[in-house]
Structure formats: C-alpha cells, structure tokens
mmCIF file of C-alpha atoms in Angstrom:
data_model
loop_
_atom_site.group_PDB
_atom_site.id
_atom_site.type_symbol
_atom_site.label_atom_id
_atom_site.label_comp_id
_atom_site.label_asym_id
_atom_site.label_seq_id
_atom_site.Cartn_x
_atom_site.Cartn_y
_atom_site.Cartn_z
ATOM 1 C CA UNK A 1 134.959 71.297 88.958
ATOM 2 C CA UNK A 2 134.447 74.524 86.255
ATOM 3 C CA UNK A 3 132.471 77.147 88.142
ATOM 4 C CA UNK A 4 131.345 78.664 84.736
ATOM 5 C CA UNK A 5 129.811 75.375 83.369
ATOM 6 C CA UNK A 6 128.279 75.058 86.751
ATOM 7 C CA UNK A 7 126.463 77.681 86.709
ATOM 8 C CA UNK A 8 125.742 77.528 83.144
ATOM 9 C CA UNK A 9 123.968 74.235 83.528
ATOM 10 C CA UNK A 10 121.791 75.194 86.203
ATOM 11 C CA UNK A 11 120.916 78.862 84.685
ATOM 12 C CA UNK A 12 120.171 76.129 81.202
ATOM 13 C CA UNK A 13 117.834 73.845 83.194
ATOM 14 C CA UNK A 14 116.103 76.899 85.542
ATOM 15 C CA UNK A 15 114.951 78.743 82.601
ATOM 16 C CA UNK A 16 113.047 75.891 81.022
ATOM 17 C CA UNK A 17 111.930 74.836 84.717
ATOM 18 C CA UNK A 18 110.267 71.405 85.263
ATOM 19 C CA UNK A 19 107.831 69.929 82.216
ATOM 20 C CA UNK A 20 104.416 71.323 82.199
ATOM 21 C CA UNK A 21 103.089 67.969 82.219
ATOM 22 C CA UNK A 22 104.888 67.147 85.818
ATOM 23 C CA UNK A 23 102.145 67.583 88.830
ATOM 24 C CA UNK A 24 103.422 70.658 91.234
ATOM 25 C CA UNK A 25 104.045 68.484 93.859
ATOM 26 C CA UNK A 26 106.467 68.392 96.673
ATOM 27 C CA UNK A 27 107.852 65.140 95.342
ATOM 28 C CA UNK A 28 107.809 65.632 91.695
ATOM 29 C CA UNK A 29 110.108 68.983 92.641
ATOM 30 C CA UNK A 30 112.453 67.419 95.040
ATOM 31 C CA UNK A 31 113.303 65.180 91.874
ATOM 32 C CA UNK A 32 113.462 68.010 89.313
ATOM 33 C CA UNK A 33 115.901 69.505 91.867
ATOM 34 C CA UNK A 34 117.735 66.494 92.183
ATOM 35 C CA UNK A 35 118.031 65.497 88.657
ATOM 36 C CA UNK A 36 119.209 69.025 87.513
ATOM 37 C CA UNK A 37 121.707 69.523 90.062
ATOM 38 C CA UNK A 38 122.398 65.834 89.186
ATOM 39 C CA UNK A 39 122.946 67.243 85.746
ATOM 40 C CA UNK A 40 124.825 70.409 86.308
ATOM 41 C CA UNK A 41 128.055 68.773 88.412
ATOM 42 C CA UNK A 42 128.125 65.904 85.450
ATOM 43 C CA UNK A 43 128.449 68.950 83.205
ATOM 44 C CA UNK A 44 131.296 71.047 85.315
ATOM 45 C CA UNK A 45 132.717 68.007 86.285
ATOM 46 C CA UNK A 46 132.490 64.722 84.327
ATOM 47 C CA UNK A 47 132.463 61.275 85.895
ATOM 48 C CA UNK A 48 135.638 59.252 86.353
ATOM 49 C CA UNK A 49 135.006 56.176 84.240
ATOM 50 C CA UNK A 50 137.118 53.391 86.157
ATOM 51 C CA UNK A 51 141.124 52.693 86.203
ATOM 52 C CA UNK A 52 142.409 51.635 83.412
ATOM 53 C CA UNK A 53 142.982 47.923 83.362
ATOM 54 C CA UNK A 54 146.596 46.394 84.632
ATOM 55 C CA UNK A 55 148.345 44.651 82.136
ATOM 56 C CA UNK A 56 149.426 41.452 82.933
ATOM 57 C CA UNK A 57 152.878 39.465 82.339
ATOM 58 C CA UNK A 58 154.084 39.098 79.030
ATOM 59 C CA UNK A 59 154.527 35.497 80.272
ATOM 60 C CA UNK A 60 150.674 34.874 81.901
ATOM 61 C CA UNK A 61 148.219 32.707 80.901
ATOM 62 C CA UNK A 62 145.378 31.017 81.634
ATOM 63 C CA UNK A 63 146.844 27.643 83.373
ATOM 64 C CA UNK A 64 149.178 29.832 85.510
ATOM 65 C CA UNK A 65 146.345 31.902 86.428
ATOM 66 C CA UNK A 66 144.187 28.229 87.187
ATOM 67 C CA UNK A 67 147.366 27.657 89.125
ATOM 68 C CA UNK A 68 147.557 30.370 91.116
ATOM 69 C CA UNK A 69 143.919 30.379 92.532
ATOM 70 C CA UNK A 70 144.459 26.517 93.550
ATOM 71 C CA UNK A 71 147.797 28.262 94.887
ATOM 72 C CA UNK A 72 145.699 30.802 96.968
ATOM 73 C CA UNK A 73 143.306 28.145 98.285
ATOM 74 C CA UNK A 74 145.487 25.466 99.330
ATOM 75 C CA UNK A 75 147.229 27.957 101.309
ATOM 76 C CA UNK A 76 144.177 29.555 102.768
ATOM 77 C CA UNK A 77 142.962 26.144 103.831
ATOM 78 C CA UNK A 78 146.844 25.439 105.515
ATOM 79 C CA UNK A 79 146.337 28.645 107.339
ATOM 80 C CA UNK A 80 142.655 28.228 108.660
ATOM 81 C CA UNK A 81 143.859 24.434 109.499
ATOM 82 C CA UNK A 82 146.393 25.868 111.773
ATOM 83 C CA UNK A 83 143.471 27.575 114.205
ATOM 84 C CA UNK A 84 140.975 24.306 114.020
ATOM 85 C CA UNK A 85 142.826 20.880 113.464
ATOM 86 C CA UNK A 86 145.617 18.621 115.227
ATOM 87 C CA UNK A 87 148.669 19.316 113.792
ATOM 88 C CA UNK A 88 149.066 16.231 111.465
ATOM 89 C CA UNK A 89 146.308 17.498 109.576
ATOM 90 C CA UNK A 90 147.675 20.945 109.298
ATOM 91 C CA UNK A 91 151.037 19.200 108.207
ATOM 92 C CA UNK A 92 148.456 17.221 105.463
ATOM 93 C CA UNK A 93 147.302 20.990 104.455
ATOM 94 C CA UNK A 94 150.569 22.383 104.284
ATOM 95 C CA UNK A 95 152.421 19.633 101.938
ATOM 96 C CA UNK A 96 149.225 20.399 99.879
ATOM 97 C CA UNK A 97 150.197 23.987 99.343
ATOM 98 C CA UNK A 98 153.993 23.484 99.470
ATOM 99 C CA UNK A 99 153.409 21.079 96.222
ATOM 100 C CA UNK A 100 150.663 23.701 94.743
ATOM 101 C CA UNK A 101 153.396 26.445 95.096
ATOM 102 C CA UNK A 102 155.866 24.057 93.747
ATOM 103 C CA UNK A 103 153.680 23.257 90.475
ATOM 104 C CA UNK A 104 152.871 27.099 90.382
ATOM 105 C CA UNK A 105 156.629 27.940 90.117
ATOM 106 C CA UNK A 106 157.716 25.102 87.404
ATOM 107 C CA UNK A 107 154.752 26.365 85.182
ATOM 108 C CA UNK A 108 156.212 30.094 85.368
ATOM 109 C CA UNK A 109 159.369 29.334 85.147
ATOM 110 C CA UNK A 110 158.266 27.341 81.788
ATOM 111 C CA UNK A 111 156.333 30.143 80.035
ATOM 112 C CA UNK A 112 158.386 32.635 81.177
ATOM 113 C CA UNK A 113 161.140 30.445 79.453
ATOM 114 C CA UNK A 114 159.332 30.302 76.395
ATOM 115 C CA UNK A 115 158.126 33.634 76.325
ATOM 116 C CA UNK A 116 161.465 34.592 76.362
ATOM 117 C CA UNK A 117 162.325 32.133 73.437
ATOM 118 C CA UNK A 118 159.259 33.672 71.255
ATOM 119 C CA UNK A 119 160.769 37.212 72.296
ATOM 120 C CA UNK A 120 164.290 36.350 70.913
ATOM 121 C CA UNK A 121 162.647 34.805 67.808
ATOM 122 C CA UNK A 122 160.645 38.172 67.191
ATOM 123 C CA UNK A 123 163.284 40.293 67.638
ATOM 124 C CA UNK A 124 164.212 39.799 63.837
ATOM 125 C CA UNK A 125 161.279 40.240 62.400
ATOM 126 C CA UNK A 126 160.168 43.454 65.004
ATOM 127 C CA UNK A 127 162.930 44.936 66.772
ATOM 128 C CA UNK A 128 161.151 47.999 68.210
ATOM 129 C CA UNK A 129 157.845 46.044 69.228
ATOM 130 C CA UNK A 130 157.913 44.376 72.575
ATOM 131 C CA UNK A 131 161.353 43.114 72.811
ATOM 132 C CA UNK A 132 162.375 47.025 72.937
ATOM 133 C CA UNK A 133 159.953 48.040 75.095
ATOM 134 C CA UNK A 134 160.817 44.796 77.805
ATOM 135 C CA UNK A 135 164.493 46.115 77.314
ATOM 136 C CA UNK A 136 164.531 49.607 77.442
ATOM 137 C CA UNK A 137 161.950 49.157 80.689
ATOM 138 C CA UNK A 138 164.129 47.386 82.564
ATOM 139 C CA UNK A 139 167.337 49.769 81.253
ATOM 140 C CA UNK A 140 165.548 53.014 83.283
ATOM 141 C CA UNK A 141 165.196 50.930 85.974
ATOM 142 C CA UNK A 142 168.747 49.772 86.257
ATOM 143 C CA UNK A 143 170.448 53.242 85.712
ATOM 144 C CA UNK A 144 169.646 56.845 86.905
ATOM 145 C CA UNK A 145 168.830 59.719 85.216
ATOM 146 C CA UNK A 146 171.023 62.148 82.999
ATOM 147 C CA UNK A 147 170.155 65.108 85.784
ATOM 148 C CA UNK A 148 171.441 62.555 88.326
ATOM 149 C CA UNK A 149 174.527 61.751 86.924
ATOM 150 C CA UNK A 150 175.931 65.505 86.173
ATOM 151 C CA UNK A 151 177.567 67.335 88.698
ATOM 152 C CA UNK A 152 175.998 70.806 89.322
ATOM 153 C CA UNK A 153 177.482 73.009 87.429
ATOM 154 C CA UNK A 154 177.119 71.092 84.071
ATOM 155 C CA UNK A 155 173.589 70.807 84.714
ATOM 156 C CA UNK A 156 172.950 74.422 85.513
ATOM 157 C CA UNK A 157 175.292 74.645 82.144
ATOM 158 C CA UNK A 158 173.316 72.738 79.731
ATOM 159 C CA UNK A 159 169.907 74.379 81.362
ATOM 160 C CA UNK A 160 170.738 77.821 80.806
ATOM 161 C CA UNK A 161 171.673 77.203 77.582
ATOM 162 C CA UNK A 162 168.669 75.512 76.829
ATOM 163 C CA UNK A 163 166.643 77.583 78.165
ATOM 164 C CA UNK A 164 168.224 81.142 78.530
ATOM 165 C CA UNK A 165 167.402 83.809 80.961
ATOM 166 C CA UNK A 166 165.723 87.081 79.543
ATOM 167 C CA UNK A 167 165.531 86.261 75.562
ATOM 168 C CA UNK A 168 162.098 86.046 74.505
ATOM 169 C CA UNK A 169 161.360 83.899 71.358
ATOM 170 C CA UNK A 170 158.980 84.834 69.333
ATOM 171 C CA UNK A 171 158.211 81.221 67.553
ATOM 172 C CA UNK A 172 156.184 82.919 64.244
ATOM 173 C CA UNK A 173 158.841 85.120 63.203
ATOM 174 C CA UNK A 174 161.514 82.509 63.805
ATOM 175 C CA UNK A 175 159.363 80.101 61.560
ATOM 176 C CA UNK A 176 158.811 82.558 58.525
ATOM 177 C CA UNK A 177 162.536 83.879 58.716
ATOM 178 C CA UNK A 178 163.314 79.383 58.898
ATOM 179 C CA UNK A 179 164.519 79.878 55.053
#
C-alpha cells in the first residue's frame, strides 16, 4: 500500500466533503465514510484482478476433458459404494471406473500421439514456435544450471569479471565515447 496516495486520496475526497444534496444524517455519513475510505485504499493499493488462467496440455481437448469428468464420477460412485453396498455391487462400481480410466488413458495416449505428430510436422514450417518452447522446457528441467555446474572458483572468476569490485561505470559517457 503507498502511504502518499493514501493520504492523498482522502485529503482529495475531505476537501470536497459529502454532496450538498446528501441529508446530514447519521446514515448518509457512515456511507460517505465508507465509500471514500473505500476509495482511498483502491487508490494506494489497487485490487488484485484474479490468477491468471492455467494453460492446459498441448494435447487436451474437449472429449478427454468429457472423459475425465465421467473418470471422476465413476470413481466417486466406486468409493461412496464401498461405505453403503454389498461388495458385489462395489465390485459392479469399480469395473465401471477401472474401464472409464482405461478409455481415459487410450484417448490421451491418442492425442498426445497426434499432437506429437502435428508438432513434428510444424517444426518445418515454425521451428521456434511451440516445438522450441516444448523442447527447451523440458531441457531446463533435465539439466542444472551453469552456476551449478562450476566449481567455486570459476564462478567467483567469471562474476568478478562481470561485475568488478570498485569501478564505477558511468553508462552516458561510455555511450557518446561508443565511436
């Protein structure tokens, strides 16, 4: 929260005071109070607006999603069957789910097969679109950093010279004496 705009906002909204045509009452007050304090902490500090949306799998769609709640609910129903009915029926429930799970599986193994397919067949035509981002993703994943990897003394070698110890750079005469 920004102290400044704070007070700012309330100084703003005290100096005008409520409307003239408001009746001086307790409750028409209490909401003038409300709404300008209201007003004041949107100013100093503004409103988080939601997370950003997840993205999904490259591979996703709207049958594996179709799947996956039938998925869900076959196995919910195998689990409540467990605490009510005999256990043939929860057998019954659970060879329900088993084969949802099964069908679940097959279909994302399919479009992830295919999505991989369109991927190699784009590849061509964009090589630093999604292909390179998939690959390079799962690249920083697999190996460790450059920091990591040096022993000490390199490291504390290639940071002192990039950033040295007592020079200071002035950037504006470096730039006009760049020719």
């Amino acid at each position: 929260m920004d102290n400044i705009w704070f007070t700012m906002a309330l100084e703003w909204s005290c100096a005008i005071g409520p409307s003239p045509d408001d009746p001086m009452t307790a409750e028409s007050l209490r909401s003038w109070i409300t709404r300008i304090i209201t007003e004041a902490c949107d100013a100093s500090a503004p409103r988080i607006v939601g997370h950003k949306a997840k993205s999904c799998a490259y591979w996703w769609s709207d049958v594996i999603a179709d799947l996956r709640k039938k998925s869900v609910k076959a196995r919910r129903a195998w689990t409540r069957s467990k605490k009510r009915n005999s256990p043939e029926e929860t057998e019954k429930y659970r060879s329900v789910y088993r084969q949802a799970k099964k069908t679940l599986r097959k279909e994302i193994n399919k479009a992830k097969i295919s999505a991989w397919c369109e991927l190699i067949r784009t590849v061509d035509a964009d090589p630093w679109g999604l292909p390179y981002r998939i690959v390079l993703k799962r690249l920083r994943r697999a190996s460790p950093s450059l920091t990591e990897t040096l022993d000490e003394e390199t490291l504390e070698e290639v940071l002192s010279l990039l950033f040295p110890n007592g020079t200071v750079h002035d950037p504006a005469a470096e730039w006009i004496g760049w020719n």
